[in-house]
mmCIF file of C-alpha atoms in Angstrom:
data_model
loop_
_atom_site.group_PDB
_atom_site.id
_atom_site.type_symbol
_atom_site.label_atom_id
_atom_site.label_comp_id
_atom_site.label_asym_id
_atom_site.label_seq_id
_atom_site.Cartn_x
_atom_site.Cartn_y
_atom_site.Cartn_z
ATOM 1 C CA MET A 556 -7.332 -8.985 -1.012
ATOM 2 C CA LYS A 557 -3.993 -10.106 0.423
ATOM 3 C CA ARG A 558 -0.908 -8.557 1.961
ATOM 4 C CA GLY A 559 1.524 -7.657 -0.781
ATOM 5 C CA GLU A 560 -1.090 -6.875 -3.412
ATOM 6 C CA ILE A 561 -1.337 -3.429 -4.986
ATOM 7 C CA TYR A 562 -4.722 -1.883 -5.799
ATOM 8 C CA LEU A 563 -6.049 1.468 -6.916
ATOM 9 C CA ILE A 564 -7.287 3.332 -3.846
ATOM 10 C CA ASN A 565 -9.249 6.565 -3.525
ATOM 11 C CA PHE A 566 -7.363 8.683 -1.003
ATOM 12 C CA GLY A 567 -9.818 11.532 -1.523
ATOM 13 C CA LYS A 568 -8.891 15.180 -1.548
ATOM 14 C CA LYS A 569 -5.278 16.006 -0.753
ATOM 15 C CA TYR A 570 -4.899 17.736 2.612
ATOM 16 C CA ASN A 571 -1.593 19.490 3.372
ATOM 17 C CA SER A 572 1.129 16.806 3.218
ATOM 18 C CA GLU A 573 -1.268 13.844 2.992
ATOM 19 C CA PHE A 574 -1.551 11.815 -0.169
ATOM 20 C CA GLY A 575 -4.654 12.458 -2.212
ATOM 21 C CA LYS A 576 -6.462 11.330 -5.383
ATOM 22 C CA ILE A 577 -6.861 7.835 -6.765
ATOM 23 C CA ARG A 578 -3.482 6.138 -6.722
ATOM 24 C CA PRO A 579 -1.915 2.715 -6.254
ATOM 25 C CA ALA A 580 -1.293 1.497 -2.730
ATOM 26 C CA LEU A 581 0.135 -1.618 -1.144
ATOM 27 C CA ILE A 582 -2.041 -3.742 1.151
ATOM 28 C CA ILE A 583 0.143 -4.209 4.232
ATOM 29 C CA GLN A 584 -2.504 -5.419 6.677
ATOM 30 C CA ASN A 585 -2.171 -9.058 7.738
ATOM 31 C CA ASN A 586 -4.094 -11.744 5.861
ATOM 32 C CA ILE A 587 -6.109 -12.906 8.889
ATOM 33 C CA ALA A 588 -7.665 -9.443 9.120
ATOM 34 C CA ASN A 589 -8.082 -9.328 5.338
ATOM 35 C CA ARG A 590 -9.943 -12.675 5.251
ATOM 36 C CA ASN A 591 -12.262 -11.663 8.084
ATOM 37 C CA ILE A 592 -12.990 -8.071 7.079
ATOM 38 C CA ASP A 593 -16.570 -8.911 6.070
ATOM 39 C CA LYS A 594 -17.227 -10.273 9.579
ATOM 40 C CA VAL A 595 -16.293 -7.139 11.529
ATOM 41 C CA GLU A 596 -17.963 -3.778 11.958
ATOM 42 C CA PHE A 597 -14.824 -1.669 11.470
ATOM 43 C CA LYS A 598 -13.645 -2.319 7.915
ATOM 44 C CA GLY A 599 -10.341 -0.492 7.997
ATOM 45 C CA VAL A 600 -7.485 -1.670 5.787
ATOM 46 C CA THR A 601 -3.884 -0.661 6.426
ATOM 47 C CA VAL A 602 -2.128 0.426 3.237
ATOM 48 C CA VAL A 603 0.997 2.210 2.060
ATOM 49 C CA PRO A 604 0.584 4.731 -0.793
ATOM 50 C CA ILE A 605 2.660 4.466 -3.955
ATOM 51 C CA THR A 606 4.040 7.286 -6.080
ATOM 52 C CA THR A 607 5.676 7.640 -9.484
ATOM 53 C CA ASN A 608 7.686 10.599 -8.138
ATOM 54 C CA LEU A 609 10.904 8.641 -7.697
ATOM 55 C CA CYS A 610 13.322 10.058 -5.150
ATOM 56 C CA GLY A 611 14.728 6.995 -3.360
ATOM 57 C CA GLY A 612 15.801 7.012 0.257
ATOM 58 C CA ASN A 613 15.466 4.955 3.400
ATOM 59 C CA LEU A 614 11.665 5.186 3.449
ATOM 60 C CA ARG A 615 11.020 4.191 -0.158
ATOM 61 C CA VAL A 616 10.880 0.805 -1.876
ATOM 62 C CA LYS A 617 11.224 0.890 -5.653
ATOM 63 C CA ILE A 618 9.102 -1.438 -7.751
ATOM 64 C CA GLN A 619 9.386 -1.913 -11.476
ATOM 65 C CA SER A 620 6.382 -1.530 -13.759
ATOM 66 C CA ARG A 621 4.696 -4.861 -14.508
ATOM 67 C CA GLU A 622 1.286 -6.362 -15.109
ATOM 68 C CA ASN A 623 -1.183 -3.473 -14.572
ATOM 69 C CA LEU A 624 1.318 -1.198 -12.775
ATOM 70 C CA ILE A 625 2.260 0.868 -15.809
ATOM 71 C CA GLN A 626 5.113 2.999 -14.384
ATOM 72 C CA ASP A 627 8.118 2.375 -12.178
ATOM 73 C CA SER A 628 7.024 3.474 -8.724
ATOM 74 C CA GLU A 629 8.045 3.772 -5.095
ATOM 75 C CA ILE A 630 6.211 2.589 -2.002
ATOM 76 C CA CYS A 631 6.191 5.480 0.507
ATOM 77 C CA ILE A 632 6.820 3.684 3.806
ATOM 78 C CA ASN A 633 6.362 6.801 5.979
ATOM 79 C CA GLU A 634 2.820 7.349 4.643
ATOM 80 C CA LEU A 635 1.358 4.190 6.220
ATOM 81 C CA CYS A 636 -2.367 4.694 6.868
ATOM 82 C CA THR A 637 -5.663 2.904 7.470
ATOM 83 C CA LEU A 638 -8.625 3.567 5.182
ATOM 84 C CA ASP A 639 -12.125 2.178 4.881
ATOM 85 C CA LEU A 640 -12.480 -0.871 2.634
ATOM 86 C CA SER A 641 -14.906 1.073 0.426
ATOM 87 C CA ARG A 642 -11.977 3.219 -0.817
ATOM 88 C CA ILE A 643 -10.282 0.185 -2.405
ATOM 89 C CA ASP A 644 -11.259 -0.838 -5.909
ATOM 90 C CA LEU A 645 -10.946 -4.600 -5.507
ATOM 91 C CA ASP A 646 -11.522 -4.981 -9.250
ATOM 92 C CA LYS A 647 -8.340 -2.981 -9.942
ATOM 93 C CA LYS A 648 -5.523 -5.187 -8.658
ATOM 94 C CA LEU A 649 -2.387 -3.869 -10.326
ATOM 95 C CA THR A 650 0.260 -6.377 -9.267
ATOM 96 C CA THR A 651 1.670 -8.311 -6.311
ATOM 97 C CA LEU A 652 5.036 -7.805 -4.652
ATOM 98 C CA ASN A 653 7.487 -10.670 -4.768
ATOM 99 C CA ASP A 654 8.963 -12.056 -1.537
ATOM 100 C CA GLU A 655 12.121 -9.948 -1.799
ATOM 101 C CA GLU A 656 10.168 -6.707 -2.256
ATOM 102 C CA LEU A 657 7.786 -7.557 0.589
ATOM 103 C CA GLU A 658 10.737 -8.276 2.880
ATOM 104 C CA GLU A 659 12.271 -4.889 2.016
ATOM 105 C CA VAL A 660 8.937 -3.240 2.891
ATOM 106 C CA ARG A 661 8.820 -5.151 6.200
ATOM 107 C CA ILE A 662 12.368 -4.135 7.157
ATOM 108 C CA LYS A 663 11.800 -0.474 6.278
ATOM 109 C CA LEU A 664 8.471 -0.408 8.134
ATOM 110 C CA MET A 665 10.175 -1.823 11.230
ATOM 111 C CA LYS A 666 12.891 0.843 11.010
ATOM 112 C CA HIS A 667 10.308 3.603 10.459
ATOM 113 C CA LEU A 668 8.237 2.476 13.441
ATOM 114 C CA GLU A 669 11.331 1.577 15.528
ATOM 115 C CA LEU A 670 10.123 -1.955 16.192
#
């Protein structure tokens, strides 16, 4: 599991405005944490959910369908969250962002978090 990869993740039951169900999500957590996740007690992974409900905007990054990502989608920057590793189906890697897409995610995350 590496930053920039997209996996199927079980977000569980939808609650109010939170994302729910099994859906793609981007691994945004740094690779040092990803490599060492088996060595720590808290196995949280920071992800950004992805939707096929395309609406654009400053907090979305569009990605084209490719490999195992079967529909054009948008990364929902404002829905950044940390979930337990057990929610990620590591056998279901859908695709990996290219450098340009990952840079757009980074810039929009910085703007969203005012860093």
